[in-house]
Amino acid sequence: MPTVKMQRADVVIVGSGGAAVAAAVEVAEQGASAIVLEREAELGGASNSSTGFCCLVDTPLQREIGLQDSPDLAFQDWIHVGRGAANEEWARFYIDHTLHELFEWAQERGVRWVGLLPYEGNSVPRMHGPENGGPGLWKALYETALARGARIWLPGTAATEILMEGGRAVGVRAHKVDTGEDLEFRASAIVLASGGFASNIDMIYEHCPQFRGRRILEGSHIGARGEGHLMAAGTGAALTHMNELALYIHAVPDHLDPTGRRGLVIWGLPRAIWVNSQGRRFRDEPFPGAVSGTSVVLGQEPAEYWAIIDSDMVEGVTVVDPYYWQPGTDEPDEDKVSIFLVTSPHVLSANSLEDLAQRAGLPATALAETVSTYNSYLERGLDRDPDFGRLLPGMRPIKWPPYFAFHFFPLARATLGGVKADLRCRVLNKWYEPIPGLFAAGEVAGAAGGHIQGKVGLGGTGVGPSLLSGRVAGAWAAHEAGIGPGFVGKANRPGKSSA
Ligand SMILES: Cc1cc2nc3c(=O)[nH]c(=O)nc-3n(C[C@H](O)[C@H](O)[C@H](O)COP(=O)(O)OP(=O)(O)OC[C@H]3O[C@@H](n4cnc5c(N)ncnc54)[C@H](O)[C@@H]3O)c2cc1C
């Protein structure tokens, strides 16, 4: 029998993204010890490669510009957009705690909130941007965790099994990815924070039969393969809402990915028109969000489309992927974006619309008619296009060659369901009873509680709930080890504190 190296801590955390880093901060601040296991060579997961926007409610940034928000208003929007499928208990808990326990908590730990964006489905803008995006947010919390004493982070260490004894989670089996060395970690509590499965198209097709037969691109961090879900299932955990995905609908296949499965989200095409494979427009383009856009794109046959622009509109195109950013920020690397625009086989250009149509395989007459009809609305000075109601002020006709066509497919950005967990982030079994010693936070738990968002998120509802549930899991995991009172939070409601 080969010897297995064993290590012990109060809490073992699986994953090193936003949920994990928040859990590590909390464990350390309670005075407990933690070991953090990360499968990939680099720490940070999707959180560290995200734009880091968080849905936060009734904050100083909102008030400074005169916005009136409230937890009740946000809850109403949340449940409406989630189409009745959100975990309402967790949604309420999250919204009530965003001001003191996320906005202020993160600020006190080095995060600077610098931007506020609107997003479809919100009555007022709520997407709060941290300085330097997801990398800036993650780094500030990681440095806080180190400073508070959570210093054992083991990249390149893949967890493979939750060890159970007498119905209780007591440890994690793992191996070093490079050497294959077997390892065992023992703890009083395990926090599963291993992210979603949006980078595992086989698992997506298995759990989301509605997408079979359609090309969906993998679009999360490379580590989002659903290994945590399988480990949790091995302990008897309930998995819920596994068929709900957060799709982005403006992504091209990543031509640098040898598997042909991954995609790249493209931003910065606000004046484009979208045409389907018949060369026809099919919706009001400025609403690309998941709330109303996804079903329309999925309704096209095939479920893909082309965004058409001219040379006047190409400046400002960005590729939302760390490879195309300056290191440690979400600022674009202009050189890499320029190279992408000329080398990607999914971004075509031509000096005439006829040639563009031919290169894209679109019907040339239909494309020319579509562009000419759209241009005529602008030339006539209409406020709205009569076909789809697009607001036209600020739009420009598409008439300056070269013309460009971006071939867009739906991309799985995040999974919305996962391991069922209660308000203490305790993993629940199929009878909804807690599995002692096992906690789940972040995307592995559908961002929090199993399905906090429901069918669609309000925007910023991946990172925000991952951080808060990470904190909650960390605090209760430390408590399980006999240290600290568990999560004690201040709700943004008079006289109300947390469960
Ligand atoms: C490019 C991009 C932009 C996004 N932008 C936003 C945004 O602005 N706002 C928003 O709300 N959401 C956004 N999202 C979604 C959001 O980033 C995620 O839902 C959230 O960060 C998940 O956090 P997490 O800690 O649960 O998982 P992650 O940050 O993905 O961390 C999980 C970690 O676990 C590791 N892991 C997996 N399996 C194992 C194993 N077996 N052993 C050890 N480690 C393992 C993974 O490698 C990974 O590092 C974005 C996603 C992407 C990909």
Coordinates of C-alpha atoms and ligand atoms in Angstrom, one line a residue:
M1 CA 0.0 0.0 0.0
P2 CA 1.5 3.4 -0.9
T3 CA 1.7 5.8 2.1
V4 CA -0.8 8.6 2.1
K5 CA 0.4 11.9 3.5
M6 CA -2.1 13.2 6.0
Q7 CA -2.7 16.8 7.1
R8 CA -5.1 18.3 9.7
A9 CA -6.9 21.6 10.2
D10 CA -10.1 22.8 11.8
V11 CA -11.6 23.4 8.3
V12 CA -10.6 22.2 4.9
I13 CA -11.9 24.3 2.0
V14 CA -12.2 22.8 -1.5
G15 CA -11.6 25.5 -4.2
S16 CA -10.0 28.9 -4.0
G17 CA -12.4 31.2 -5.7
G18 CA -14.6 33.9 -4.2
A19 CA -16.6 31.6 -2.0
A20 CA -13.4 29.9 -0.7
V21 CA -11.5 33.1 -0.1
A22 CA -14.5 34.6 1.8
A23 CA -14.7 31.3 3.8
A24 CA -11.0 31.4 4.5
V25 CA -11.2 35.0 5.8
E26 CA -14.1 34.1 8.1
V27 CA -12.4 30.9 9.4
A28 CA -9.2 32.9 10.1
E29 CA -11.1 35.8 11.7
Q30 CA -12.9 33.3 14.1
G31 CA -9.4 32.0 15.1
A32 CA -9.7 28.6 13.4
S33 CA -7.2 27.0 11.1
A34 CA -7.8 26.3 7.4
I35 CA -6.3 24.4 4.5
V36 CA -7.4 25.4 1.0
L37 CA -7.2 22.9 -1.8
E38 CA -7.1 24.1 -5.4
R39 CA -7.1 21.8 -8.4
E40 CA -5.6 24.2 -10.9
A41 CA -2.0 25.6 -10.8
E42 CA -3.4 29.1 -10.3
L43 CA -5.6 30.2 -7.4
G44 CA -8.8 32.2 -7.8
G45 CA -11.2 30.2 -10.1
A46 CA -14.0 32.0 -12.1
S47 CA -14.1 34.7 -9.4
N48 CA -10.6 35.8 -10.2
S49 CA -11.3 35.9 -13.9
S50 CA -14.7 37.5 -13.7
T51 CA -15.7 41.1 -14.0
G52 CA -16.5 40.9 -10.3
F53 CA -19.9 42.8 -10.4
C54 CA -22.0 42.2 -7.3
C55 CA -25.7 42.9 -6.9
L56 CA -25.8 45.1 -3.8
V57 CA -28.8 46.9 -2.4
D58 CA -29.3 50.3 -0.8
T59 CA -25.6 51.2 -0.8
P60 CA -23.8 54.6 -0.4
L61 CA -22.9 54.4 -4.2
Q62 CA -26.6 54.2 -5.1
R63 CA -27.6 57.0 -2.6
E64 CA -24.8 59.3 -3.8
I65 CA -26.5 59.5 -7.2
G66 CA -30.0 59.8 -5.8
L67 CA -31.2 56.2 -6.3
Q68 CA -33.8 55.0 -3.9
D69 CA -33.4 51.2 -3.4
S70 CA -34.6 48.9 -0.7
P71 CA -34.4 45.2 0.2
D72 CA -38.1 44.8 -0.5
L73 CA -37.8 46.3 -3.9
A74 CA -34.8 44.2 -4.7
F75 CA -36.5 41.0 -3.5
Q76 CA -39.5 41.8 -5.7
D77 CA -37.2 42.2 -8.8
W78 CA -35.2 39.1 -7.8
I79 CA -38.2 36.8 -7.5
H80 CA -39.8 38.1 -10.7
V81 CA -36.7 37.7 -12.8
G82 CA -36.0 34.3 -11.3
R83 CA -39.4 33.2 -12.6
G84 CA -40.5 31.8 -9.4
A85 CA -37.7 29.3 -9.1
A86 CA -35.3 31.1 -6.7
N87 CA -34.6 29.9 -3.2
E88 CA -36.6 32.6 -1.6
E89 CA -35.3 32.1 1.9
W90 CA -31.7 32.5 0.7
A91 CA -32.6 35.4 -1.7
R92 CA -34.2 37.3 1.2
F93 CA -31.2 36.5 3.5
Y94 CA -28.7 37.6 0.8
I95 CA -30.5 40.9 -0.1
D96 CA -31.0 41.8 3.5
H97 CA -27.2 41.4 4.2
T98 CA -25.7 43.0 1.1
L99 CA -25.2 46.4 2.7
H100 CA -23.4 45.7 5.9
E101 CA -22.1 42.2 5.4
L102 CA -20.9 42.5 1.8
F103 CA -20.5 46.1 0.6
E104 CA -19.1 47.4 3.9
W105 CA -17.4 44.1 4.9
A106 CA -15.5 43.9 1.6
Q107 CA -14.6 47.6 1.8
E108 CA -13.2 47.1 5.3
R109 CA -11.0 44.3 3.8
G110 CA -9.5 46.4 1.0
V111 CA -12.1 46.2 -1.8
R112 CA -12.9 49.5 -3.4
W113 CA -16.4 49.7 -5.0
V114 CA -16.0 52.0 -7.9
G115 CA -18.8 51.5 -10.4
L116 CA -22.5 51.0 -10.6
L117 CA -24.2 49.6 -13.7
P118 CA -27.9 49.0 -14.7
Y119 CA -28.9 45.5 -15.7
E120 CA -32.2 44.3 -17.3
G121 CA -34.7 43.3 -14.6
N122 CA -33.6 45.7 -11.9
S123 CA -35.8 48.6 -11.0
V124 CA -32.7 50.6 -10.2
P125 CA -29.0 50.0 -11.0
R126 CA -27.5 47.5 -8.6
M127 CA -24.4 45.9 -10.2
H128 CA -21.5 47.2 -8.1
G129 CA -18.1 47.0 -9.7
P130 CA -15.0 46.5 -7.7
E131 CA -11.7 48.3 -8.6
N132 CA -9.8 46.1 -11.1
G133 CA -12.8 43.8 -11.5
G134 CA -12.9 40.2 -10.3
P135 CA -9.1 40.0 -10.0
G136 CA -9.0 43.2 -7.8
L137 CA -11.8 41.9 -5.6
W138 CA -10.3 38.4 -5.2
K139 CA -6.8 39.7 -4.5
A140 CA -8.0 42.1 -1.7
L141 CA -9.8 39.2 0.1
Y142 CA -6.9 36.7 -0.5
E143 CA -4.5 39.2 1.0
T144 CA -6.8 39.7 4.0
A145 CA -7.1 35.9 4.5
L146 CA -3.3 35.6 4.5
A147 CA -2.9 38.5 6.9
R148 CA -5.5 37.0 9.3
G149 CA -3.6 33.7 9.4
A150 CA -5.1 31.5 6.6
R151 CA -1.8 30.7 5.0
I152 CA -2.0 27.2 3.7
W153 CA -3.2 27.3 0.1
L154 CA -2.3 24.3 -2.0
P155 CA -2.7 24.9 -5.8
G156 CA -2.4 21.8 -8.0
T157 CA -4.2 19.7 -5.4
A158 CA -7.4 18.0 -6.7
A159 CA -9.9 16.9 -4.2
T160 CA -11.5 13.6 -5.3
E161 CA -13.7 12.4 -2.4
I162 CA -15.3 13.6 0.8
L163 CA -14.4 11.2 3.5
M164 CA -17.3 10.1 5.7
E165 CA -17.3 8.3 9.0
G166 CA -20.5 7.4 10.8
G167 CA -22.5 9.7 8.6
R168 CA -20.2 12.7 9.2
A169 CA -17.8 14.4 6.8
V170 CA -14.4 14.1 8.4
G171 CA -11.9 14.9 5.6
V172 CA -11.1 15.0 1.9
R173 CA -9.1 12.7 -0.2
A174 CA -7.0 14.4 -2.9
H175 CA -4.0 14.0 -5.1
K176 CA -1.2 16.3 -6.5
V177 CA -2.1 17.0 -10.1
D178 CA 1.5 16.9 -11.4
T179 CA 2.9 13.9 -9.5
G180 CA -0.3 11.9 -8.7
E181 CA 0.8 11.7 -5.0
D182 CA -2.2 10.7 -2.8
L183 CA -3.1 13.0 0.0
E184 CA -5.6 13.0 2.8
F185 CA -6.9 16.0 4.8
R186 CA -8.7 15.7 8.0
A187 CA -10.9 18.4 9.6
S188 CA -13.8 19.0 11.9
A189 CA -15.7 20.6 8.9
I190 CA -15.3 20.7 5.1
V191 CA -16.4 23.7 3.0
L192 CA -17.1 22.7 -0.6
A193 CA -16.5 25.8 -2.7
S194 CA -15.5 24.1 -6.0
G195 CA -17.5 26.3 -8.4
G196 CA -20.0 25.2 -11.1
F197 CA -20.0 23.0 -14.2
A198 CA -20.3 25.5 -17.0
S199 CA -17.0 24.3 -18.4
N200 CA -18.1 20.8 -18.7
I201 CA -20.4 20.5 -21.8
D202 CA -21.0 16.8 -21.3
M203 CA -22.4 17.5 -17.8
I204 CA -24.5 20.4 -19.2
Y205 CA -26.1 18.1 -21.8
E206 CA -26.6 15.4 -19.2
H207 CA -28.5 17.7 -16.8
C208 CA -30.0 20.2 -19.3
P209 CA -31.8 18.2 -21.9
Q210 CA -33.3 21.4 -23.3
F211 CA -29.9 22.3 -24.9
R212 CA -29.2 18.9 -26.5
G213 CA -28.7 19.3 -30.3
R214 CA -27.7 23.0 -29.9
R215 CA -24.2 24.3 -29.8
I216 CA -23.5 25.7 -26.4
L217 CA -20.0 27.0 -25.7
E218 CA -18.2 26.3 -22.4
G219 CA -17.7 29.6 -20.7
S220 CA -16.6 29.5 -17.1
H221 CA -13.2 29.1 -15.6
I222 CA -11.4 25.9 -16.7
G223 CA -11.9 24.4 -13.2
A224 CA -15.7 24.6 -13.4
R225 CA -16.2 21.0 -14.2
G226 CA -18.6 19.9 -11.6
E227 CA -16.3 17.7 -9.6
G228 CA -17.6 19.1 -6.3
H229 CA -21.2 18.1 -7.3
L230 CA -20.0 14.6 -7.8
M231 CA -18.2 14.5 -4.5
A232 CA -21.2 15.9 -2.7
A233 CA -23.5 13.4 -4.4
G234 CA -21.2 10.7 -3.1
T235 CA -22.1 11.7 0.5
G236 CA -25.8 11.6 -0.2
A237 CA -26.2 15.3 -0.8
A238 CA -29.3 16.5 -2.6
L239 CA -28.6 18.3 -6.0
T240 CA -31.3 20.7 -7.2
H241 CA -32.1 22.9 -10.2
M242 CA -29.2 21.3 -12.1
N243 CA -30.9 22.1 -15.4
E244 CA -30.7 25.9 -15.0
L245 CA -27.9 27.7 -16.7
A246 CA -26.8 31.3 -16.9
L247 CA -26.3 31.8 -20.7
Y248 CA -24.6 34.7 -22.4
I249 CA -25.7 35.1 -26.0
H250 CA -22.9 37.2 -27.4
A251 CA -19.9 34.8 -27.6
V252 CA -17.7 33.4 -30.3
P253 CA -15.9 30.0 -30.2
D254 CA -12.4 30.5 -28.8
H255 CA -10.2 29.7 -31.8
L256 CA -7.2 29.1 -29.5
D257 CA -8.9 26.3 -27.7
P258 CA -7.9 23.0 -29.1
T259 CA -11.1 21.2 -27.9
G260 CA -13.3 23.6 -29.9
R261 CA -15.7 23.7 -26.9
R262 CA -14.8 26.9 -25.2
G263 CA -16.1 30.4 -26.0
L264 CA -15.2 34.0 -25.6
V265 CA -17.8 36.7 -24.6
I266 CA -17.6 39.8 -26.7
W267 CA -18.6 43.2 -25.4
G268 CA -18.6 46.6 -27.1
L269 CA -21.0 46.2 -30.0
P270 CA -23.9 48.6 -28.9
R271 CA -24.6 49.7 -32.5
A272 CA -24.5 46.3 -34.1
I273 CA -27.5 44.7 -35.7
W274 CA -28.1 41.0 -35.2
V275 CA -29.1 38.8 -38.0
N276 CA -30.1 35.1 -37.9
S277 CA -29.0 32.5 -40.4
Q278 CA -31.7 33.7 -42.8
G279 CA -30.0 37.2 -42.8
R280 CA -32.9 38.8 -41.0
R281 CA -33.0 40.8 -37.7
F282 CA -35.0 39.1 -35.0
R283 CA -35.0 41.4 -31.9
D284 CA -34.2 44.7 -30.2
E285 CA -30.5 44.3 -30.0
P286 CA -29.5 46.5 -27.1
F287 CA -31.0 44.0 -24.6
P288 CA -28.5 41.2 -24.9
G289 CA -29.0 40.2 -21.2
A290 CA -30.1 36.8 -20.0
V291 CA -33.5 38.1 -18.9
S292 CA -35.1 38.6 -22.3
G293 CA -32.4 37.8 -24.9
T294 CA -31.6 34.1 -24.2
S295 CA -34.9 32.6 -25.1
V296 CA -35.1 34.7 -28.4
V297 CA -31.7 33.4 -29.5
L298 CA -32.5 29.9 -28.5
G299 CA -35.6 30.2 -30.6
Q300 CA -33.7 30.8 -33.8
E301 CA -33.1 27.9 -36.1
P302 CA -30.2 27.2 -35.7
A303 CA -29.6 28.8 -32.3
E304 CA -26.9 31.2 -33.4
Y305 CA -26.6 34.6 -35.1
W306 CA -24.3 37.2 -36.6
A307 CA -23.7 40.7 -35.2
I308 CA -23.0 43.0 -38.1
I309 CA -21.1 46.3 -37.8
D310 CA -19.0 48.5 -40.0
S311 CA -15.5 50.0 -39.6
D312 CA -17.0 53.0 -37.7
M313 CA -18.1 50.7 -34.8
V314 CA -15.2 48.3 -34.3
E315 CA -13.3 50.5 -31.8
G316 CA -14.3 49.5 -28.3
V317 CA -14.8 45.8 -28.9
T318 CA -13.6 43.9 -25.9
V319 CA -13.0 40.2 -25.2
V320 CA -14.1 39.3 -21.7
D321 CA -11.4 36.8 -20.8
P322 CA -8.3 37.2 -18.7
Y323 CA -6.0 36.3 -21.7
Y324 CA -7.2 39.5 -23.3
W325 CA -6.7 41.6 -20.2
Q326 CA -3.7 43.4 -18.7
P327 CA -2.4 41.1 -15.9
G328 CA -4.2 41.5 -12.6
T329 CA -7.0 43.8 -14.0
D330 CA -10.0 43.6 -16.3
E331 CA -8.5 46.4 -18.5
P332 CA -8.2 45.3 -22.1
D333 CA -4.9 44.4 -23.7
E334 CA -5.4 46.3 -26.9
D335 CA -2.7 44.4 -28.8
K336 CA -4.2 41.0 -28.1
V337 CA -7.7 42.3 -29.0
S338 CA -6.4 43.6 -32.3
I339 CA -4.8 40.3 -33.1
F340 CA -8.0 38.5 -32.1
L341 CA -10.0 40.6 -34.6
V342 CA -7.9 39.7 -37.5
T343 CA -7.2 36.0 -36.6
S344 CA -10.4 34.7 -35.2
P345 CA -12.2 32.6 -37.9
H346 CA -15.5 33.6 -36.2
V347 CA -14.9 37.4 -36.9
L348 CA -15.2 37.9 -40.6
S349 CA -14.7 41.1 -42.5
A350 CA -15.2 42.2 -46.2
N351 CA -15.4 45.3 -48.2
S352 CA -18.9 44.7 -49.4
L353 CA -22.0 43.3 -47.7
E354 CA -22.2 40.8 -50.6
D355 CA -18.7 39.4 -49.8
L356 CA -19.5 39.4 -46.1
A357 CA -22.6 37.4 -46.7
Q358 CA -20.8 35.0 -48.9
R359 CA -18.0 34.5 -46.3
A360 CA -20.5 34.0 -43.5
G361 CA -22.8 31.7 -45.5
L362 CA -25.7 34.1 -45.2
P363 CA -28.2 34.8 -48.0
A364 CA -26.7 38.0 -49.7
T365 CA -29.9 39.5 -50.8
A366 CA -31.5 39.2 -47.4
L367 CA -28.5 40.7 -45.6
A368 CA -28.4 43.6 -48.0
E369 CA -32.1 44.2 -47.6
T370 CA -31.9 44.0 -43.8
V371 CA -29.0 46.5 -43.6
S372 CA -30.7 48.9 -46.1
T373 CA -34.0 48.8 -44.2
Y374 CA -32.3 49.4 -40.9
N375 CA -30.3 52.3 -42.4
S376 CA -33.4 53.8 -43.9
Y377 CA -35.0 54.1 -40.4
L378 CA -32.0 56.2 -39.3
E379 CA -32.0 58.3 -42.4
R380 CA -35.7 59.1 -41.8
G381 CA -34.8 60.2 -38.3
L382 CA -37.2 57.7 -36.6
D383 CA -37.0 57.4 -32.8
R384 CA -37.7 53.7 -32.7
D385 CA -37.4 51.0 -35.4
P386 CA -40.8 49.9 -36.4
D387 CA -39.8 46.2 -36.5
F388 CA -38.5 45.5 -33.0
G389 CA -38.9 48.9 -31.1
R390 CA -35.1 49.6 -30.9
L391 CA -34.4 53.1 -29.7
L392 CA -32.6 54.8 -32.6
P393 CA -31.1 58.0 -31.1
G394 CA -27.3 57.5 -30.9
M395 CA -27.4 54.7 -33.5
R396 CA -25.5 55.0 -36.8
P397 CA -26.1 53.5 -40.2
I398 CA -24.0 50.6 -41.2
K399 CA -22.3 51.9 -44.3
W400 CA -18.5 52.3 -43.9
P401 CA -16.5 49.3 -45.2
P402 CA -15.0 47.1 -44.2
Y403 CA -18.0 45.4 -42.7
F404 CA -17.6 42.9 -39.9
A405 CA -19.7 39.9 -38.8
F406 CA -19.2 38.2 -35.4
H407 CA -20.6 34.7 -35.3
F408 CA -22.4 34.4 -31.9
F409 CA -23.5 31.3 -30.0
P410 CA -25.0 30.9 -26.5
L411 CA -22.3 30.4 -23.9
A412 CA -22.7 28.8 -20.5
R413 CA -21.3 31.4 -18.1
A414 CA -22.4 29.8 -14.8
T415 CA -24.7 27.1 -13.5
L416 CA -27.6 28.2 -11.4
G417 CA -28.4 25.0 -9.5
G418 CA -26.3 22.7 -7.4
V419 CA -25.9 21.3 -3.9
K420 CA -28.8 22.0 -1.7
A421 CA -27.9 23.9 1.5
D422 CA -29.6 25.6 4.3
L423 CA -29.1 29.2 5.7
R424 CA -26.0 28.0 7.5
C425 CA -24.7 26.5 4.3
R426 CA -25.0 23.0 5.7
V427 CA -25.3 20.5 2.9
L428 CA -28.7 18.8 3.0
N429 CA -29.4 15.2 2.1
K430 CA -32.5 14.1 0.1
W431 CA -34.6 14.4 3.2
Y432 CA -33.3 17.9 3.6
E433 CA -31.5 17.0 6.8
P434 CA -27.9 18.4 7.3
I435 CA -25.0 16.1 6.6
P436 CA -22.8 16.8 9.7
G437 CA -19.5 18.5 9.0
L438 CA -20.2 19.3 5.4
F439 CA -20.9 22.9 4.1
A440 CA -21.3 24.2 0.5
A441 CA -20.9 27.8 -0.7
G442 CA -20.7 29.6 -4.1
E443 CA -21.5 28.2 -7.5
V444 CA -21.3 24.5 -6.4
A445 CA -24.4 25.4 -4.4
G446 CA -26.1 27.4 -7.2
A447 CA -24.3 30.5 -5.8
A448 CA -26.0 29.9 -2.4
G449 CA -28.6 27.5 -1.0
G450 CA -28.8 25.3 -4.1
H451 CA -30.6 27.8 -6.4
I452 CA -30.6 31.3 -5.0
Q453 CA -31.2 32.9 -8.5
G454 CA -33.8 30.6 -9.9
K455 CA -34.0 30.5 -13.7
V456 CA -32.3 33.8 -14.4
G457 CA -30.1 36.1 -12.3
L458 CA -30.5 39.8 -11.8
G459 CA -26.9 40.5 -12.7
G460 CA -24.0 40.3 -10.2
T461 CA -25.8 37.5 -8.5
G462 CA -23.1 34.9 -9.0
V463 CA -20.2 36.7 -7.3
G464 CA -22.2 38.4 -4.6
P465 CA -24.0 35.4 -3.2
S466 CA -20.8 33.3 -3.6
L467 CA -19.0 35.7 -1.3
L468 CA -21.7 35.9 1.3
S469 CA -22.4 32.2 1.4
G470 CA -18.6 31.7 1.6
R471 CA -18.6 33.8 4.7
V472 CA -21.6 32.0 6.2
A473 CA -20.1 28.6 5.5
G474 CA -16.7 29.6 6.9
A475 CA -18.2 30.9 10.1
W476 CA -20.4 27.9 10.7
A477 CA -17.6 25.5 9.8
A478 CA -15.4 27.1 12.4
H479 CA -18.3 26.8 14.8
E480 CA -18.5 23.1 14.0
A481 CA -14.8 22.9 15.0
G482 CA -15.8 24.4 18.4
I483 CA -14.6 27.9 17.5
G484 CA -16.7 31.1 17.3
P485 CA -20.4 31.7 17.3
G486 CA -21.2 31.0 13.7
F487 CA -22.3 33.7 11.3
V488 CA -23.6 36.8 13.1
G489 CA -24.7 39.3 10.5
K490 CA -26.4 42.7 10.6
A491 CA -29.4 42.8 8.2
N492 CA -30.4 46.1 6.5
R493 CA -33.7 46.1 8.4
P494 CA -34.4 47.7 11.7
G495 CA -34.1 45.3 14.6
K496 CA -33.1 42.3 12.4
S497 CA -29.9 40.3 12.6
S498 CA -29.0 37.0 10.9
A499 CA -30.1 33.4 11.6
Ligands
LIG1 C1 -15.5 35.6 -17.2 C2 -16.6 35.5 -16.2 C3 -17.1 36.7 -15.8 C4 -18.1 36.7 -14.8 N1 -18.6 37.9 -14.3 C5 -19.5 37.8 -13.3 C6 -19.9 39.1 -12.7 O1 -19.4 40.2 -13.1 N2 -20.8 39.0 -11.7 C7 -21.3 37.8 -11.2 O2 -22.1 37.8 -10.3 N3 -20.9 36.6 -11.8 C8 -20.0 36.6 -12.8 N4 -19.5 35.4 -13.2 C9 -19.9 34.2 -12.5 C10 -19.1 34.2 -11.2 O3 -17.8 34.5 -11.5 C11 -19.1 32.8 -10.5 O4 -20.5 32.3 -10.4 C12 -18.5 32.9 -9.1 O5 -17.3 33.6 -9.1 C13 -18.3 31.5 -8.5 O6 -17.5 31.6 -7.4 P1 -17.0 30.3 -6.7 O7 -16.1 30.7 -5.6 O8 -18.2 29.5 -6.3 O9 -16.3 29.4 -7.8 P2 -14.9 29.7 -8.5 O10 -14.5 31.1 -8.4 O11 -15.1 29.1 -9.9 O12 -13.9 28.8 -7.7 C14 -14.0 27.4 -7.7 C15 -12.6 26.8 -7.6 O13 -12.7 25.4 -7.3 C16 -11.7 24.8 -8.0 N5 -12.0 23.3 -8.0 C17 -12.9 22.7 -8.8 N6 -12.9 21.4 -8.6 C18 -11.9 21.1 -7.6 C19 -11.4 20.0 -7.0 N7 -11.9 18.8 -7.3 N8 -10.4 20.1 -6.1 C20 -9.9 21.4 -5.8 N9 -10.3 22.5 -6.4 C21 -11.3 22.4 -7.3 C22 -11.7 25.4 -9.3 O14 -10.6 25.2 -10.1 C23 -11.9 26.9 -9.0 O15 -10.6 27.5 -8.8 C24 -18.6 35.4 -14.2 C25 -18.0 34.2 -14.7 C26 -17.0 34.3 -15.6 C27 -16.4 33.0 -16.1

